[in-house]
PDB file of C-alpha atoms in Angstrom:
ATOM      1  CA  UNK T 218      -6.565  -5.682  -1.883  1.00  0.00           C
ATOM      2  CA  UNK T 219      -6.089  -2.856   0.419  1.00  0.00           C
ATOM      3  CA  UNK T 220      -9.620  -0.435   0.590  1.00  0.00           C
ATOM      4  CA  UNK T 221     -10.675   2.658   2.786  1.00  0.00           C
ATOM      5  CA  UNK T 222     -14.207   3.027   2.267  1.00  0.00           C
ATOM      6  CA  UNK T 223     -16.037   6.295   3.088  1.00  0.00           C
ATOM      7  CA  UNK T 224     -20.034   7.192   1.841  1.00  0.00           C
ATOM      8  CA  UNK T 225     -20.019   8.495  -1.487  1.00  0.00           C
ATOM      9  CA  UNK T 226     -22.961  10.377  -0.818  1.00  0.00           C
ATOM     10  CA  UNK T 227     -23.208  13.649   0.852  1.00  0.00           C
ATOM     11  CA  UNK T 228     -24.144  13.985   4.403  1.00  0.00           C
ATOM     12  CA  UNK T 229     -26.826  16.768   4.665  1.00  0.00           C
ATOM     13  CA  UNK T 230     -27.770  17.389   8.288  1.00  0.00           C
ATOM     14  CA  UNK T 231     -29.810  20.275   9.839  1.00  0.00           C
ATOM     15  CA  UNK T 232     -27.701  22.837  11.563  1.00  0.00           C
ATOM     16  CA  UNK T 233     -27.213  22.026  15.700  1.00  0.00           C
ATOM     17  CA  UNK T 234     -27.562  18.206  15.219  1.00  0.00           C
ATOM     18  CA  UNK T 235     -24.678  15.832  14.533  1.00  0.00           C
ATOM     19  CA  UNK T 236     -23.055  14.532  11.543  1.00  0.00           C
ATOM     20  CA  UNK T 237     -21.524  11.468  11.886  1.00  0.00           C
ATOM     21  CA  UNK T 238     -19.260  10.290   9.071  1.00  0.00           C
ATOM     22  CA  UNK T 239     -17.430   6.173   8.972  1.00  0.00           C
ATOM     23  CA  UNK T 240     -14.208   5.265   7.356  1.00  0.00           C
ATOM     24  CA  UNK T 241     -13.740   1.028   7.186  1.00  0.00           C
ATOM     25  CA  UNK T 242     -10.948   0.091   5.835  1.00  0.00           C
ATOM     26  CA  UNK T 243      -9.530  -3.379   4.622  1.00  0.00           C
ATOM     27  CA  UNK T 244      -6.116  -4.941   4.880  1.00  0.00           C
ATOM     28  CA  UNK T 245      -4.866  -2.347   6.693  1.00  0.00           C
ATOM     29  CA  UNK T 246      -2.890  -2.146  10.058  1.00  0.00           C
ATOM     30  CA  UNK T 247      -2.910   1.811  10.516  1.00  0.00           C
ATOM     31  CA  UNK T 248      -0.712   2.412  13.847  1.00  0.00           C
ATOM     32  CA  UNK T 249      -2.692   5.578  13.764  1.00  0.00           C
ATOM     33  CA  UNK T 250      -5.857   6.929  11.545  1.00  0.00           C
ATOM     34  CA  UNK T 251      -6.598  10.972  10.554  1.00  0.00           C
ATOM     35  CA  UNK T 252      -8.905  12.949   9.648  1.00  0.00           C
ATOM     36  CA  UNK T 253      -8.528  15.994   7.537  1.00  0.00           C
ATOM     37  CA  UNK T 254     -10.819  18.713   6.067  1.00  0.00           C
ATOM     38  CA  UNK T 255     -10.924  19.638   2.493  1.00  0.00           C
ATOM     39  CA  UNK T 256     -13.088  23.033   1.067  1.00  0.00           C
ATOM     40  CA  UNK T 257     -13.417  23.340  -2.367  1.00  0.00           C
ATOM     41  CA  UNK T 258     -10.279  24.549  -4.516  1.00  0.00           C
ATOM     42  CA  UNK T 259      -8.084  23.920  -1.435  1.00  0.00           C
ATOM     43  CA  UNK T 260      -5.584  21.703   0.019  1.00  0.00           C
ATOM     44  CA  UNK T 261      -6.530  19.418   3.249  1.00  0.00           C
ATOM     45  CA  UNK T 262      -6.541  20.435   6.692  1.00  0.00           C
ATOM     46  CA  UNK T 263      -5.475  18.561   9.934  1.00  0.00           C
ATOM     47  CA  UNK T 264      -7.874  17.784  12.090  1.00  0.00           C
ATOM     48  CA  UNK T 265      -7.257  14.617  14.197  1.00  0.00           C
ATOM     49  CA  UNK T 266      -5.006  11.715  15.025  1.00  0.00           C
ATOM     50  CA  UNK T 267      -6.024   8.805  16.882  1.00  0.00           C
ATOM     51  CA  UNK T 268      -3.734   5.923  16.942  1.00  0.00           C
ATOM     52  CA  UNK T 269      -4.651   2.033  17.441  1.00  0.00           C
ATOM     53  CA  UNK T 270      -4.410   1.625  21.129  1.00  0.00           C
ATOM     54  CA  UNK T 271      -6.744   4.678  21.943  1.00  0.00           C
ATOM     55  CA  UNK T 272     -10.832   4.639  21.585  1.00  0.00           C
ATOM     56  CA  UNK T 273     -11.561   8.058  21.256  1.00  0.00           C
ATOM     57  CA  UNK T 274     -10.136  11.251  20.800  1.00  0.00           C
ATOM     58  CA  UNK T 275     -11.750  14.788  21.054  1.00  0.00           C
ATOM     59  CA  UNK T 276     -10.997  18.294  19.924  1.00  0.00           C
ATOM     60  CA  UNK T 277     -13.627  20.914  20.395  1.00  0.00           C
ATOM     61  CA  UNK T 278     -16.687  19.561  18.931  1.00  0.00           C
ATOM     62  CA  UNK T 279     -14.943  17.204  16.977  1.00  0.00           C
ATOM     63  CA  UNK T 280     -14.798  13.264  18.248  1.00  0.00           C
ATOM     64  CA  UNK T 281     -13.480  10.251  16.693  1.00  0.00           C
ATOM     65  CA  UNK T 282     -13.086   6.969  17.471  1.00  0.00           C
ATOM     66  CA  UNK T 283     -10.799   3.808  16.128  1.00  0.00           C
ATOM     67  CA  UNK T 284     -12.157   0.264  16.240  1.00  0.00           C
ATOM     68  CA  UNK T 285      -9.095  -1.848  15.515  1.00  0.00           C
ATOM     69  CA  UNK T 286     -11.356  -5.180  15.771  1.00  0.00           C
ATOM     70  CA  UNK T 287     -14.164  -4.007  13.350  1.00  0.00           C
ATOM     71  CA  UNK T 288     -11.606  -1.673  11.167  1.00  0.00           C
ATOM     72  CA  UNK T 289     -13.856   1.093  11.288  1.00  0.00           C
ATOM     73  CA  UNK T 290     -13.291   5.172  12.541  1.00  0.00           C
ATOM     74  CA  UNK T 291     -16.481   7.378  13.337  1.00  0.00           C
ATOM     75  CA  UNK T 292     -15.930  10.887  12.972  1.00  0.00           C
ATOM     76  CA  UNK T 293     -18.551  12.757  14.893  1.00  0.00           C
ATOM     77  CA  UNK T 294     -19.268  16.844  14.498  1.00  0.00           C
ATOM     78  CA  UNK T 295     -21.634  17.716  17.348  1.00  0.00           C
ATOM     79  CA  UNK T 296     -23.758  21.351  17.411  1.00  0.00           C
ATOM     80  CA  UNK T 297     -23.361  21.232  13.699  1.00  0.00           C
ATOM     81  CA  UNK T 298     -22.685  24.895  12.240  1.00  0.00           C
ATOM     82  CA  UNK T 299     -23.018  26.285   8.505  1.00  0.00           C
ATOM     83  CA  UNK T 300     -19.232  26.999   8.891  1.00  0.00           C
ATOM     84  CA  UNK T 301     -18.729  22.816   9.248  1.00  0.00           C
ATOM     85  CA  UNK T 302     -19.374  22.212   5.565  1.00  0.00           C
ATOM     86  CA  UNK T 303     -16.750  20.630   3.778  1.00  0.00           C
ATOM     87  CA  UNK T 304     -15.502  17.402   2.537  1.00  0.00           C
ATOM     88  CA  UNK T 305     -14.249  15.391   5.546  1.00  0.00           C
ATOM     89  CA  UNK T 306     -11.283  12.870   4.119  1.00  0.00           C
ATOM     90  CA  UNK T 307      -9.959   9.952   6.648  1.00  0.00           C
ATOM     91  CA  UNK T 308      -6.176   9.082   6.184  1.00  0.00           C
ATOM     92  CA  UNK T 309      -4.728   5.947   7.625  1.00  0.00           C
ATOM     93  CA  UNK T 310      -1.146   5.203   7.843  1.00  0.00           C
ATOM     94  CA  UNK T 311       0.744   3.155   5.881  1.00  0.00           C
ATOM     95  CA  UNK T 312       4.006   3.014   7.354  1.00  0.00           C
ATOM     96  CA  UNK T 313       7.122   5.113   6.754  1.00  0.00           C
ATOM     97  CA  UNK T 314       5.202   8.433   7.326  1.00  0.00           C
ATOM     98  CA  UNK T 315       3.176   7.889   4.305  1.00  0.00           C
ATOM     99  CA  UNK T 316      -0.786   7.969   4.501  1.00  0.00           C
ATOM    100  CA  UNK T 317      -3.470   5.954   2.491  1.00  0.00           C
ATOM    101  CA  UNK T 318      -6.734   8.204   2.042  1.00  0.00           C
ATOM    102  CA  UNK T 319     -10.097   7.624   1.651  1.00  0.00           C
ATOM    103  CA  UNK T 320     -12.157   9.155  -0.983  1.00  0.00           C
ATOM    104  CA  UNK T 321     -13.895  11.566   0.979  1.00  0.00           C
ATOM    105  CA  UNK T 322     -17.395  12.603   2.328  1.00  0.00           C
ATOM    106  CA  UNK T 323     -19.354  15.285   1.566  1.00  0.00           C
ATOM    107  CA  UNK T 324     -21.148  17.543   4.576  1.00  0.00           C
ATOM    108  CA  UNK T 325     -23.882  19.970   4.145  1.00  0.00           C
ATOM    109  CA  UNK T 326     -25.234  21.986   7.126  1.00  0.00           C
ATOM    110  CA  UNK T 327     -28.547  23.243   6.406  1.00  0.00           C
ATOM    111  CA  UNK T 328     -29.322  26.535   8.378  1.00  0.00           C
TER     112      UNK T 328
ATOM    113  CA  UNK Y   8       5.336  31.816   8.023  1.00  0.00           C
ATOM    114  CA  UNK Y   9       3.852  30.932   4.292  1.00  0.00           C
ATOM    115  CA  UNK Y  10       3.411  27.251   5.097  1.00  0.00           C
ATOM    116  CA  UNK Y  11       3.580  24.928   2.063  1.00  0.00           C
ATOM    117  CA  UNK Y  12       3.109  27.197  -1.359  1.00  0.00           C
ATOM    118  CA  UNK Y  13       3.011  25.682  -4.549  1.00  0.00           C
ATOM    119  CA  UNK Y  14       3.429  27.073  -7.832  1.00  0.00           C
ATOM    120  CA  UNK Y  15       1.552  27.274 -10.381  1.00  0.00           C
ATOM    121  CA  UNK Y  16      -1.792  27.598  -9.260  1.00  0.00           C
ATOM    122  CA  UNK Y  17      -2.922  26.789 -12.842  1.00  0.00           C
ATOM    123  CA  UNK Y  18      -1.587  25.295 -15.986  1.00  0.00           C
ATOM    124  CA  UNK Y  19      -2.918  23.852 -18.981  1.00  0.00           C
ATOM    125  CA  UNK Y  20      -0.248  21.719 -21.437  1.00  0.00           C
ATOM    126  CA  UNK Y  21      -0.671  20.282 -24.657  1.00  0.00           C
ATOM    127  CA  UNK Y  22       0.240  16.553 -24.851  1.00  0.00           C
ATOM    128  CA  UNK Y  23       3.719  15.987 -25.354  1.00  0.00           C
ATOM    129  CA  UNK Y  24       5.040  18.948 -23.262  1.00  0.00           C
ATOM    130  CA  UNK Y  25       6.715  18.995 -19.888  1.00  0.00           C
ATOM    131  CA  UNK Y  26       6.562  21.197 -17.207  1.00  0.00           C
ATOM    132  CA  UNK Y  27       7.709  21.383 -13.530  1.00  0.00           C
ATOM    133  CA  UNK Y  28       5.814  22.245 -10.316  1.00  0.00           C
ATOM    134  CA  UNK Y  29       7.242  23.924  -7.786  1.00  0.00           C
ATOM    135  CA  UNK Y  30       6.532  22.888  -3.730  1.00  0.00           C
ATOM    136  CA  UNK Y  31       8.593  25.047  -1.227  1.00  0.00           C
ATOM    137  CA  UNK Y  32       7.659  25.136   2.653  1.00  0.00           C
ATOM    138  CA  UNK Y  33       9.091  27.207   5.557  1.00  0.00           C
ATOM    139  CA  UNK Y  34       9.043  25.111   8.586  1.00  0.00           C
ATOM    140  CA  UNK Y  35      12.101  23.580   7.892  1.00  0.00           C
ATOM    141  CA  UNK Y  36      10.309  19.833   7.695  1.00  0.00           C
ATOM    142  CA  UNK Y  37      12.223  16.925   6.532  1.00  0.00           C
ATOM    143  CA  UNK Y  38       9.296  14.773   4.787  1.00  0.00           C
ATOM    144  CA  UNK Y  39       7.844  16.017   1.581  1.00  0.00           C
ATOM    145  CA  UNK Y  40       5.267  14.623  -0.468  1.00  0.00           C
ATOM    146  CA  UNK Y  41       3.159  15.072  -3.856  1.00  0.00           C
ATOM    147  CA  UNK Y  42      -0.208  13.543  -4.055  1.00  0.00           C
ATOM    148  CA  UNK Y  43      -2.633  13.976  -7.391  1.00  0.00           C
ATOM    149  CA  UNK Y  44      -6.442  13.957  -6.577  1.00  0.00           C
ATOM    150  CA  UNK Y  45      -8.821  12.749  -9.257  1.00  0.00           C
ATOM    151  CA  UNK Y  46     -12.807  13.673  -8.754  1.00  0.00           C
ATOM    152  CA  UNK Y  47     -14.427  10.397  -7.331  1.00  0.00           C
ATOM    153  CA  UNK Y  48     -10.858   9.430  -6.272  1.00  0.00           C
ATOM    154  CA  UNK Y  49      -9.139   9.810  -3.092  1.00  0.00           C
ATOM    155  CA  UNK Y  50      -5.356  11.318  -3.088  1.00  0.00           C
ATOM    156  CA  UNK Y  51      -2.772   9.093  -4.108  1.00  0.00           C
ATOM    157  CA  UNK Y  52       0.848   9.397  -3.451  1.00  0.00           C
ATOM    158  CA  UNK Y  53       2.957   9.747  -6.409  1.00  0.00           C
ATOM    159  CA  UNK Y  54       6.758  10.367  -5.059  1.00  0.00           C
ATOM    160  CA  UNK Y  55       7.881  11.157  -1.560  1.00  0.00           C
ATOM    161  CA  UNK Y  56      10.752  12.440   0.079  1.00  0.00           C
ATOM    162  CA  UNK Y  57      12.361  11.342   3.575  1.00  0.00           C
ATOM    163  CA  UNK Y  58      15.223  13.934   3.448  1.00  0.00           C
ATOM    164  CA  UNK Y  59      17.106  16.692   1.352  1.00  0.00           C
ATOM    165  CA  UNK Y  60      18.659  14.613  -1.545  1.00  0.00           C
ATOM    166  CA  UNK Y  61      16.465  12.035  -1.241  1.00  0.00           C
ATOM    167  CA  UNK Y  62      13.201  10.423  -3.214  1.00  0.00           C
ATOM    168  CA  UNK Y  63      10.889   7.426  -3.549  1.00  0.00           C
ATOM    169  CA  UNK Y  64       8.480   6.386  -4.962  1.00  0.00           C
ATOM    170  CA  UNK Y  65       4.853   5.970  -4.014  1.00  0.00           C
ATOM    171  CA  UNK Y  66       1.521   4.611  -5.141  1.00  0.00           C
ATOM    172  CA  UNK Y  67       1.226   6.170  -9.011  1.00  0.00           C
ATOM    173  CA  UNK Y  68       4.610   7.276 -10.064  1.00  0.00           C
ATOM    174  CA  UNK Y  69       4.713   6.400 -13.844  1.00  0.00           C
ATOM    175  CA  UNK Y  70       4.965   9.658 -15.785  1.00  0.00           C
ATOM    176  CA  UNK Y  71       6.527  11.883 -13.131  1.00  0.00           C
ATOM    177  CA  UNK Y  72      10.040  12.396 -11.765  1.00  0.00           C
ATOM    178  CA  UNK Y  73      11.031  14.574  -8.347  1.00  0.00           C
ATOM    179  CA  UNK Y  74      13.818  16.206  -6.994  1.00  0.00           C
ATOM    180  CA  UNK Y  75      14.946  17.356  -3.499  1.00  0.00           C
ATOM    181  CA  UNK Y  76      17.676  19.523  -3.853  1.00  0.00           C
ATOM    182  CA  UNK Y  77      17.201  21.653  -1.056  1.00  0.00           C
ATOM    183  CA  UNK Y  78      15.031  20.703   2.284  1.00  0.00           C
ATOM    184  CA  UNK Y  79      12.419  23.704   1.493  1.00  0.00           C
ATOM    185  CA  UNK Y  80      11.974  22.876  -2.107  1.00  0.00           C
ATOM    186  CA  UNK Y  81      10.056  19.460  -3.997  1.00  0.00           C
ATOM    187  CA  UNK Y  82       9.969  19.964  -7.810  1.00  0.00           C
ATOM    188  CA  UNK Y  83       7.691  17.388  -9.541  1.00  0.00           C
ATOM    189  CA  UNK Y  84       8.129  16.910 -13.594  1.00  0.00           C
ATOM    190  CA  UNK Y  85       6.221  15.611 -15.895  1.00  0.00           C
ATOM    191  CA  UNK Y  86       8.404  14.979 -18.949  1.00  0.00           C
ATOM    192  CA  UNK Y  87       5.899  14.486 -21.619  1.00  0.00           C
ATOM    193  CA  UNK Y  88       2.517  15.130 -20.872  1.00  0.00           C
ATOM    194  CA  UNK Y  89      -0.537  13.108 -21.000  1.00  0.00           C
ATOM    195  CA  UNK Y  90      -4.321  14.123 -21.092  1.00  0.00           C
ATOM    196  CA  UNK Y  91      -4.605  10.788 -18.184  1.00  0.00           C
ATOM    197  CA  UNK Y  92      -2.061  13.663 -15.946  1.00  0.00           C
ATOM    198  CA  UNK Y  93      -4.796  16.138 -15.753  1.00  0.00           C
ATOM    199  CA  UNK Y  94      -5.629  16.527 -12.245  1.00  0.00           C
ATOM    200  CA  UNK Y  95      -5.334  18.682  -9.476  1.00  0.00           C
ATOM    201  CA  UNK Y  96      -1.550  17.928  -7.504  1.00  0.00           C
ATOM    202  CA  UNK Y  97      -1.038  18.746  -3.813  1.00  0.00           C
ATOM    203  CA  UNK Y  98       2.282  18.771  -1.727  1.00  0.00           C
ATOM    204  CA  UNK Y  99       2.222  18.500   2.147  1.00  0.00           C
ATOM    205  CA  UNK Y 100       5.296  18.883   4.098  1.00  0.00           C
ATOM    206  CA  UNK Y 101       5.375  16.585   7.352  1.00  0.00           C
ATOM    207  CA  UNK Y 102       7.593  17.513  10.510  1.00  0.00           C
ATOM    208  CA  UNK Y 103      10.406  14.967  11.498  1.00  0.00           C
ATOM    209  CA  UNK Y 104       9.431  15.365  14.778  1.00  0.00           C
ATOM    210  CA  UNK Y 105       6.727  12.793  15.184  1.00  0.00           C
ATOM    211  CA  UNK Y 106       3.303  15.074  15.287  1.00  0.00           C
ATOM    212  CA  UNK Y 107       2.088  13.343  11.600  1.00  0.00           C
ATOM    213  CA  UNK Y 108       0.278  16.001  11.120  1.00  0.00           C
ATOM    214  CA  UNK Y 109       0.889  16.722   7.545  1.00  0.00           C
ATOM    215  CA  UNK Y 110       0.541  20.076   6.362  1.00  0.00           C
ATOM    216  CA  UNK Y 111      -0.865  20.642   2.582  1.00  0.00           C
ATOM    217  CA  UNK Y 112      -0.297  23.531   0.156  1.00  0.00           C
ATOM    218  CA  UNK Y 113      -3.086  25.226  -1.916  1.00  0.00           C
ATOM    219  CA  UNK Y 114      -2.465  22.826  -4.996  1.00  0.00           C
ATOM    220  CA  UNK Y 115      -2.207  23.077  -8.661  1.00  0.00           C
ATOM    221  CA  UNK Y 116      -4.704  22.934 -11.485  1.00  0.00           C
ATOM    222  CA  UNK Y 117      -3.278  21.127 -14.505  1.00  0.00           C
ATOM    223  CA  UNK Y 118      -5.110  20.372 -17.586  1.00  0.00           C
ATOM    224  CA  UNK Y 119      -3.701  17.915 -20.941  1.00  0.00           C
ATOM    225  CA  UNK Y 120      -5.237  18.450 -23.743  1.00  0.00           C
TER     226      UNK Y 120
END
């Protein structure tokens, strides 16, 4: 069956270090993989798209990366800020502009 | 430029009843969507929408019906409802022209009792 795993537990990190989340998924063949933000009573944000023949993509502090082989995205926030706490959800595509998410991971910066 | 707004913001139905939600966006995007997100559960797709006119369905569509009759509007009904339809429902809009970024609105609350 298809999965898209992410950590169930939150992610508490001290503030300036950086949080690095995964997303492995199974029986998937995303042509490209997302990441969006979610805060608590609101709908998800965009953050970034990286599709299956790039590595690594970067926006600000933001990186991921897409590992077609091991079926496996890291989502890295470096200089972690108070500001960066959320739920971080990866979304993979499914074909016909539809997306598959994950569950979601938790991040709490500690000041 | 209001994005994607949904309406209600909050509802609370007695089994049995129906209701309709209300998804309108402004960017003039062909693709529109309704997910329903369940604590401990990520968002699944119920119906979709590839064009004006237009529906399908996606991963969890028992219970629900859409319509699409104008580009900027998405109505999602629940014709009887049932305490397993309380959740919290999203729509996103998503832009025909191939960024696949897809844009979410604030949601809505529902509650079956």
């Amino acid at each position: 069956s298809q999965k898209i795993e992410q950590n169930s537990e939150a992610l508490n990190i001290q503030e300036g270090k950086t949080a690095t989340l995964t997303c492995n998924y199974t029986n998937y063949s995303p042509a490209y993989l997302q990441w969006y933000r979610q805060d608590p009573g609101r709908g998800p944000v965009f953050l970034l798209l990286i599709r299956e023949n790039e590595k690594e993509k970067r926006k600000e502090r933001l990186k991921v990366t897409f590992d077609t082989t091991l079926k496996q995205s890291l989502f890295h926030i470096t200089a972690s800020q108070p500001a960066d706490s959320a739920t971080y959800l990866c979304a993979l595509d499914r074909g016909n502009n539809r997306l598959a998410f994950g569950k979601g991971n938790q991040v709490v910066v500690i000041p | 430029n209001a994005g994607v707004t949904q309406t209600p913001k909050f509802r609370v139905l007695k089994t049995g009843q129906s209701m309709t939600l209300l998804c309108a966006q402004d960017m003039n995007h062909e693709y529109m969507y309704w997910y329903r997100q369940d604590p401990g559960m990520g968002l699944r797709l119920i119906h979709y929408s590839v064009g004006e006119g237009t529906t399908a369905k996606g991963e969890v569509p028992d219970g629900y019906n859409v319509s699409r009759l104008k580009k900027q509007n998405f109505l999602l009904g629940l014709e009887s409802a049932a305490p397993s339809q309380t959740s919290v429902y999203f729509c996103a809009s998503l832009s025909q022209y191939g960024s696949y970024e897809q844009y979410f609105g604030p949601g809505t609350r529902l509650t079956v009792t």
